[in-house]
mmCIF file of C-alpha atoms in Angstrom:
data_model
loop_
_atom_site.group_PDB
_atom_site.id
_atom_site.type_symbol
_atom_site.label_atom_id
_atom_site.label_comp_id
_atom_site.label_asym_id
_atom_site.label_seq_id
_atom_site.Cartn_x
_atom_site.Cartn_y
_atom_site.Cartn_z
ATOM 1 C CA UNK A 1 -100.857 33.015 58.555
ATOM 2 C CA UNK A 2 -100.042 29.295 58.601
ATOM 3 C CA UNK A 3 -97.990 27.768 55.816
ATOM 4 C CA UNK A 4 -99.219 25.060 53.443
ATOM 5 C CA UNK A 5 -97.511 21.840 52.409
ATOM 6 C CA UNK A 6 -98.613 19.786 49.418
ATOM 7 C CA UNK A 7 -97.778 16.094 49.873
ATOM 8 C CA UNK A 8 -98.053 13.636 47.000
ATOM 9 C CA UNK A 9 -98.543 10.016 47.997
ATOM 10 C CA UNK A 10 -99.904 11.004 51.406
ATOM 11 C CA UNK A 11 -101.900 7.842 52.075
ATOM 12 C CA UNK A 12 -99.081 5.772 53.614
ATOM 13 C CA UNK A 13 -95.442 5.704 54.668
ATOM 14 C CA UNK A 14 -93.372 8.880 54.515
ATOM 15 C CA UNK A 15 -96.249 10.973 53.186
ATOM 16 C CA UNK A 16 -98.690 10.012 55.901
ATOM 17 C CA UNK A 17 -96.109 10.489 58.667
ATOM 18 C CA UNK A 18 -95.171 13.897 57.259
ATOM 19 C CA UNK A 19 -98.810 14.939 57.162
ATOM 20 C CA UNK A 20 -99.157 14.167 60.861
ATOM 21 C CA UNK A 21 -95.884 15.901 61.746
ATOM 22 C CA UNK A 22 -96.741 19.137 59.951
ATOM 23 C CA UNK A 23 -100.357 19.144 61.151
ATOM 24 C CA UNK A 24 -99.071 18.978 64.737
ATOM 25 C CA UNK A 25 -97.072 22.146 64.057
ATOM 26 C CA UNK A 26 -100.028 24.126 62.720
ATOM 27 C CA UNK A 27 -99.387 23.815 58.979
ATOM 28 C CA UNK A 28 -102.181 23.483 56.454
ATOM 29 C CA UNK A 29 -102.108 20.319 54.366
ATOM 30 C CA UNK A 30 -103.038 19.509 50.788
ATOM 31 C CA UNK A 31 -102.889 15.732 50.477
ATOM 32 C CA UNK A 32 -102.937 13.628 47.326
ATOM 33 C CA UNK A 33 -103.110 9.893 46.749
ATOM 34 C CA UNK A 34 -104.791 7.205 44.695
ATOM 35 C CA UNK A 35 -106.797 5.775 47.609
ATOM 36 C CA UNK A 36 -109.704 8.092 48.344
ATOM 37 C CA UNK A 37 -110.788 6.257 51.472
ATOM 38 C CA UNK A 38 -107.369 6.708 53.076
ATOM 39 C CA UNK A 39 -107.342 10.395 52.216
ATOM 40 C CA UNK A 40 -110.752 10.761 53.821
ATOM 41 C CA UNK A 41 -109.567 8.924 56.935
ATOM 42 C CA UNK A 42 -106.604 11.287 57.228
ATOM 43 C CA UNK A 43 -108.861 14.287 56.774
ATOM 44 C CA UNK A 44 -111.146 13.028 59.539
ATOM 45 C CA UNK A 45 -108.202 12.375 61.836
ATOM 46 C CA UNK A 46 -106.351 15.659 61.237
ATOM 47 C CA UNK A 47 -109.436 17.864 60.982
ATOM 48 C CA UNK A 48 -109.006 21.542 60.154
ATOM 49 C CA UNK A 49 -105.308 21.055 59.382
ATOM 50 C CA UNK A 50 -106.329 19.491 56.064
ATOM 51 C CA UNK A 51 -107.032 22.251 53.556
ATOM 52 C CA UNK A 52 -107.861 19.815 50.765
ATOM 53 C CA UNK A 53 -107.629 16.175 49.715
ATOM 54 C CA UNK A 54 -107.139 15.283 46.054
ATOM 55 C CA UNK A 55 -107.519 11.801 44.618
ATOM 56 C CA UNK A 56 -104.769 11.704 42.039
ATOM 57 C CA UNK A 57 -102.932 9.207 39.864
ATOM 58 C CA UNK A 58 -99.355 10.443 39.512
ATOM 59 C CA UNK A 59 -99.096 8.667 36.153
ATOM 60 C CA UNK A 60 -101.754 10.905 34.621
ATOM 61 C CA UNK A 61 -100.257 14.175 33.361
ATOM 62 C CA UNK A 62 -103.610 15.774 32.560
ATOM 63 C CA UNK A 63 -104.913 15.020 36.055
ATOM 64 C CA UNK A 64 -101.792 16.457 37.652
ATOM 65 C CA UNK A 65 -101.997 19.750 35.794
ATOM 66 C CA UNK A 66 -105.774 20.029 36.165
ATOM 67 C CA UNK A 67 -105.853 19.279 39.891
ATOM 68 C CA UNK A 68 -102.559 20.758 41.104
ATOM 69 C CA UNK A 69 -102.121 23.595 38.640
ATOM 70 C CA UNK A 70 -105.066 25.491 40.122
ATOM 71 C CA UNK A 71 -103.803 25.337 43.714
ATOM 72 C CA UNK A 72 -102.597 28.576 45.283
ATOM 73 C CA UNK A 73 -100.240 29.526 48.103
ATOM 74 C CA UNK A 74 -98.283 26.283 48.323
ATOM 75 C CA UNK A 75 -95.212 26.944 50.453
ATOM 76 C CA UNK A 76 -93.677 23.464 50.309
ATOM 77 C CA UNK A 77 -94.119 20.742 47.695
ATOM 78 C CA UNK A 78 -93.134 17.274 48.909
ATOM 79 C CA UNK A 79 -92.709 15.037 45.878
ATOM 80 C CA UNK A 80 -93.113 11.822 47.821
ATOM 81 C CA UNK A 81 -95.205 9.547 45.591
ATOM 82 C CA UNK A 82 -93.102 6.731 44.183
ATOM 83 C CA UNK A 83 -92.676 2.975 44.127
ATOM 84 C CA UNK A 84 -90.360 0.055 43.460
ATOM 85 C CA UNK A 85 -91.604 -3.076 41.700
ATOM 86 C CA UNK A 86 -89.744 -6.364 41.755
ATOM 87 C CA UNK A 87 -86.128 -7.369 42.236
ATOM 88 C CA UNK A 88 -85.647 -9.444 39.109
ATOM 89 C CA UNK A 89 -82.530 -9.064 36.972
ATOM 90 C CA UNK A 90 -83.011 -6.859 33.916
ATOM 91 C CA UNK A 91 -83.394 -9.772 31.494
ATOM 92 C CA UNK A 92 -86.281 -11.273 33.503
ATOM 93 C CA UNK A 93 -88.214 -8.197 34.590
ATOM 94 C CA UNK A 94 -91.771 -7.453 33.481
ATOM 95 C CA UNK A 95 -91.523 -4.339 31.260
ATOM 96 C CA UNK A 96 -94.837 -3.143 32.723
ATOM 97 C CA UNK A 97 -93.088 -2.812 36.098
ATOM 98 C CA UNK A 98 -90.388 -0.675 34.502
ATOM 99 C CA UNK A 99 -93.021 1.510 32.878
ATOM 100 C CA UNK A 100 -94.926 1.993 36.154
ATOM 101 C CA UNK A 101 -91.759 3.091 37.937
ATOM 102 C CA UNK A 102 -90.769 5.529 35.196
ATOM 103 C CA UNK A 103 -94.282 6.975 34.965
ATOM 104 C CA UNK A 104 -94.591 7.514 38.740
ATOM 105 C CA UNK A 105 -91.058 8.147 39.962
ATOM 106 C CA UNK A 106 -89.956 10.373 37.095
ATOM 107 C CA UNK A 107 -92.955 11.793 35.273
ATOM 108 C CA UNK A 108 -95.052 12.240 38.404
ATOM 109 C CA UNK A 109 -92.266 14.266 40.016
ATOM 110 C CA UNK A 110 -91.559 16.504 37.034
ATOM 111 C CA UNK A 111 -95.210 17.240 36.281
ATOM 112 C CA UNK A 112 -96.126 17.984 39.904
ATOM 113 C CA UNK A 113 -93.134 20.304 40.041
ATOM 114 C CA UNK A 114 -94.137 22.008 36.803
ATOM 115 C CA UNK A 115 -97.676 22.486 38.118
ATOM 116 C CA UNK A 116 -96.583 24.160 41.372
ATOM 117 C CA UNK A 117 -93.260 25.877 40.627
ATOM 118 C CA UNK A 118 -94.587 28.901 38.667
ATOM 119 C CA UNK A 119 -96.442 30.266 41.698
ATOM 120 C CA UNK A 120 -93.327 29.887 43.857
ATOM 121 C CA UNK A 121 -91.238 31.768 41.303
ATOM 122 C CA UNK A 122 -93.894 34.490 41.035
ATOM 123 C CA UNK A 123 -93.973 34.901 44.840
ATOM 124 C CA UNK A 124 -90.186 34.477 45.013
ATOM 125 C CA UNK A 125 -90.694 32.072 47.899
ATOM 126 C CA UNK A 126 -91.116 28.355 48.361
ATOM 127 C CA UNK A 127 -89.486 24.976 48.788
ATOM 128 C CA UNK A 128 -89.468 21.662 46.947
ATOM 129 C CA UNK A 129 -88.338 18.451 48.630
ATOM 130 C CA UNK A 130 -88.018 15.426 46.374
ATOM 131 C CA UNK A 131 -87.858 11.974 47.936
ATOM 132 C CA UNK A 132 -84.998 10.146 46.281
ATOM 133 C CA UNK A 133 -83.247 7.014 47.511
ATOM 134 C CA UNK A 134 -79.812 5.666 48.284
ATOM 135 C CA UNK A 135 -80.563 3.477 45.234
ATOM 136 C CA UNK A 136 -80.058 6.584 43.116
ATOM 137 C CA UNK A 137 -76.343 6.550 43.995
ATOM 138 C CA UNK A 138 -75.528 3.015 45.122
ATOM 139 C CA UNK A 139 -76.494 0.140 42.797
ATOM 140 C CA UNK A 140 -77.655 -3.308 43.895
ATOM 141 C CA UNK A 141 -78.831 -6.418 42.008
ATOM 142 C CA UNK A 142 -82.426 -6.013 40.887
ATOM 143 C CA UNK A 143 -82.442 -2.259 41.401
ATOM 144 C CA UNK A 144 -81.978 -1.586 37.679
ATOM 145 C CA UNK A 145 -84.787 0.798 36.699
ATOM 146 C CA UNK A 146 -85.808 1.782 40.241
ATOM 147 C CA UNK A 147 -82.262 3.005 40.910
ATOM 148 C CA UNK A 148 -82.258 4.751 37.542
ATOM 149 C CA UNK A 149 -85.454 6.639 38.347
ATOM 150 C CA UNK A 150 -84.069 7.808 41.676
ATOM 151 C CA UNK A 151 -80.824 8.923 40.036
ATOM 152 C CA UNK A 152 -83.004 11.007 37.739
ATOM 153 C CA UNK A 153 -84.755 12.578 40.748
ATOM 154 C CA UNK A 154 -81.390 13.598 42.192
ATOM 155 C CA UNK A 155 -80.134 15.123 38.946
ATOM 156 C CA UNK A 156 -83.486 16.826 38.350
ATOM 157 C CA UNK A 157 -83.156 18.507 41.742
ATOM 158 C CA UNK A 158 -79.660 19.750 40.924
ATOM 159 C CA UNK A 159 -80.822 21.216 37.646
ATOM 160 C CA UNK A 160 -83.802 22.884 39.324
ATOM 161 C CA UNK A 161 -81.317 24.590 41.634
ATOM 162 C CA UNK A 162 -79.407 25.802 38.593
ATOM 163 C CA UNK A 163 -82.604 27.144 37.010
ATOM 164 C CA UNK A 164 -83.622 28.851 40.261
ATOM 165 C CA UNK A 165 -80.360 30.669 40.920
ATOM 166 C CA UNK A 166 -81.314 34.151 42.080
ATOM 167 C CA UNK A 167 -84.795 33.035 43.191
ATOM 168 C CA UNK A 168 -85.709 32.414 46.812
ATOM 169 C CA UNK A 169 -87.004 28.897 46.137
ATOM 170 C CA UNK A 170 -85.247 25.979 47.808
ATOM 171 C CA UNK A 171 -84.792 22.478 46.345
ATOM 172 C CA UNK A 172 -83.607 19.409 48.243
ATOM 173 C CA UNK A 173 -83.315 15.729 47.399
ATOM 174 C CA UNK A 174 -83.809 13.582 50.502
ATOM 175 C CA UNK A 175 -82.468 10.073 49.889
ATOM 176 C CA UNK A 176 -83.415 7.471 52.521
ATOM 177 C CA UNK A 177 -81.906 4.032 52.698
ATOM 178 C CA UNK A 178 -83.665 0.976 54.101
ATOM 179 C CA UNK A 179 -86.947 2.138 55.643
ATOM 180 C CA UNK A 180 -89.830 0.003 56.833
ATOM 181 C CA UNK A 181 -93.171 1.134 55.401
ATOM 182 C CA UNK A 182 -95.397 -0.292 52.678
ATOM 183 C CA UNK A 183 -92.448 0.006 50.285
ATOM 184 C CA UNK A 184 -91.459 -3.673 50.313
ATOM 185 C CA UNK A 185 -95.066 -4.860 50.286
ATOM 186 C CA UNK A 186 -95.523 -2.928 47.058
ATOM 187 C CA UNK A 187 -92.182 -4.105 45.653
ATOM 188 C CA UNK A 188 -93.137 -7.740 46.247
ATOM 189 C CA UNK A 189 -96.747 -7.188 45.154
ATOM 190 C CA UNK A 190 -98.457 -7.979 48.428
ATOM 191 C CA UNK A 191 -96.193 -10.838 49.562
ATOM 192 C CA UNK A 192 -95.952 -9.714 53.199
ATOM 193 C CA UNK A 193 -93.761 -12.647 54.241
ATOM 194 C CA UNK A 194 -91.181 -11.839 51.578
ATOM 195 C CA UNK A 195 -91.385 -8.147 52.433
ATOM 196 C CA UNK A 196 -90.781 -8.802 56.132
ATOM 197 C CA UNK A 197 -87.503 -10.594 55.361
ATOM 198 C CA UNK A 198 -86.039 -7.328 54.080
ATOM 199 C CA UNK A 199 -85.980 -5.934 57.628
ATOM 200 C CA UNK A 200 -85.377 -9.138 59.593
ATOM 201 C CA UNK A 201 -82.854 -8.640 62.404
ATOM 202 C CA UNK A 202 -82.453 -4.913 61.732
ATOM 203 C CA UNK A 203 -83.792 -1.626 63.043
ATOM 204 C CA UNK A 204 -84.617 0.204 59.793
ATOM 205 C CA UNK A 205 -85.577 3.821 59.329
ATOM 206 C CA UNK A 206 -89.236 4.541 60.058
ATOM 207 C CA UNK A 207 -91.606 6.924 58.290
ATOM 208 C CA UNK A 208 -91.556 9.130 61.386
ATOM 209 C CA UNK A 209 -87.769 9.478 61.047
ATOM 210 C CA UNK A 210 -88.136 10.745 57.493
ATOM 211 C CA UNK A 211 -90.937 13.100 58.534
ATOM 212 C CA UNK A 212 -88.619 14.573 61.176
ATOM 213 C CA UNK A 213 -85.928 15.189 58.549
ATOM 214 C CA UNK A 214 -88.459 16.906 56.298
ATOM 215 C CA UNK A 215 -89.588 19.079 59.202
ATOM 216 C CA UNK A 216 -85.950 20.062 59.868
ATOM 217 C CA UNK A 217 -85.408 20.919 56.207
ATOM 218 C CA UNK A 218 -88.527 23.091 56.237
ATOM 219 C CA UNK A 219 -87.288 25.117 59.196
ATOM 220 C CA UNK A 220 -83.743 26.033 58.261
ATOM 221 C CA UNK A 221 -82.845 29.733 57.913
ATOM 222 C CA UNK A 222 -84.057 31.267 54.626
ATOM 223 C CA UNK A 223 -80.528 31.543 53.200
ATOM 224 C CA UNK A 224 -79.676 27.853 53.782
ATOM 225 C CA UNK A 225 -80.369 25.243 51.085
ATOM 226 C CA UNK A 226 -79.532 21.558 51.581
ATOM 227 C CA UNK A 227 -78.944 20.234 48.080
ATOM 228 C CA UNK A 228 -78.825 16.541 48.946
ATOM 229 C CA UNK A 229 -79.428 14.671 52.191
ATOM 230 C CA UNK A 230 -78.780 10.936 52.474
ATOM 231 C CA UNK A 231 -79.820 8.885 55.503
ATOM 232 C CA UNK A 232 -79.390 5.225 56.446
ATOM 233 C CA UNK A 233 -80.176 3.302 59.592
ATOM 234 C CA UNK A 234 -77.118 2.125 61.531
ATOM 235 C CA UNK A 235 -77.746 -1.453 60.392
ATOM 236 C CA UNK A 236 -77.129 -0.490 56.757
ATOM 237 C CA UNK A 237 -73.913 0.598 55.082
ATOM 238 C CA UNK A 238 -71.788 -0.114 51.972
ATOM 239 C CA UNK A 239 -70.172 -3.475 51.410
ATOM 240 C CA UNK A 240 -67.066 -4.442 49.490
ATOM 241 C CA UNK A 241 -67.150 -4.394 45.694
ATOM 242 C CA UNK A 242 -68.633 -7.571 44.245
ATOM 243 C CA UNK A 243 -66.169 -9.812 42.411
ATOM 244 C CA UNK A 244 -67.000 -12.920 40.387
ATOM 245 C CA UNK A 245 -64.225 -15.535 40.407
ATOM 246 C CA UNK A 246 -64.262 -18.390 37.904
ATOM 247 C CA UNK A 247 -62.108 -20.728 39.950
#
């Protein structure tokens, strides 16, 4: 019997690439996203590999429990849905942007996990992969609340592992660095020119790279759990510590 992966935020970027990667390997897919037309396009493209598509707003707790809580036989939950909004310093940011990031990046992850985890515990089998970010560990100007939400995702994953000790349910946080998808278009609210400058002169990670990492994580031996996996493109690394000099 083929396995089933549930992918939140499957309509673009990492989620869409992962859907294609797992479909090619014979997995069944349950795909969620806010954009129904994109879900339908994916279903048409991937055919019988798609077990179900679910239009879902990850900021709506009642929707999450109603639509995901009834699903059965989910072998892998990919908590992929998330977003960054803006790069303003904390004293200039729109509080609505902060709220959207907290609601999606934190609450969406914990509620989707709560909806699916009981069946994994009951079966004593399953895997959860949460998409974090290098921003969860390494701060940068303008990353204030986005980085905070991704730090939460990482710590949430660690605590899930503590809760699940003795259960055969895996939990991994996968933290990509600079990756070219719709991420920057969303961050800069549709300003494609500004978004393109983020990747100018570099070869960033691609959604297909992340999908390949997820596929690898899903196929490790049953006794192996990767707690945290961080990945950057070669054109990204850490710089020196910032110092302000009043001279």
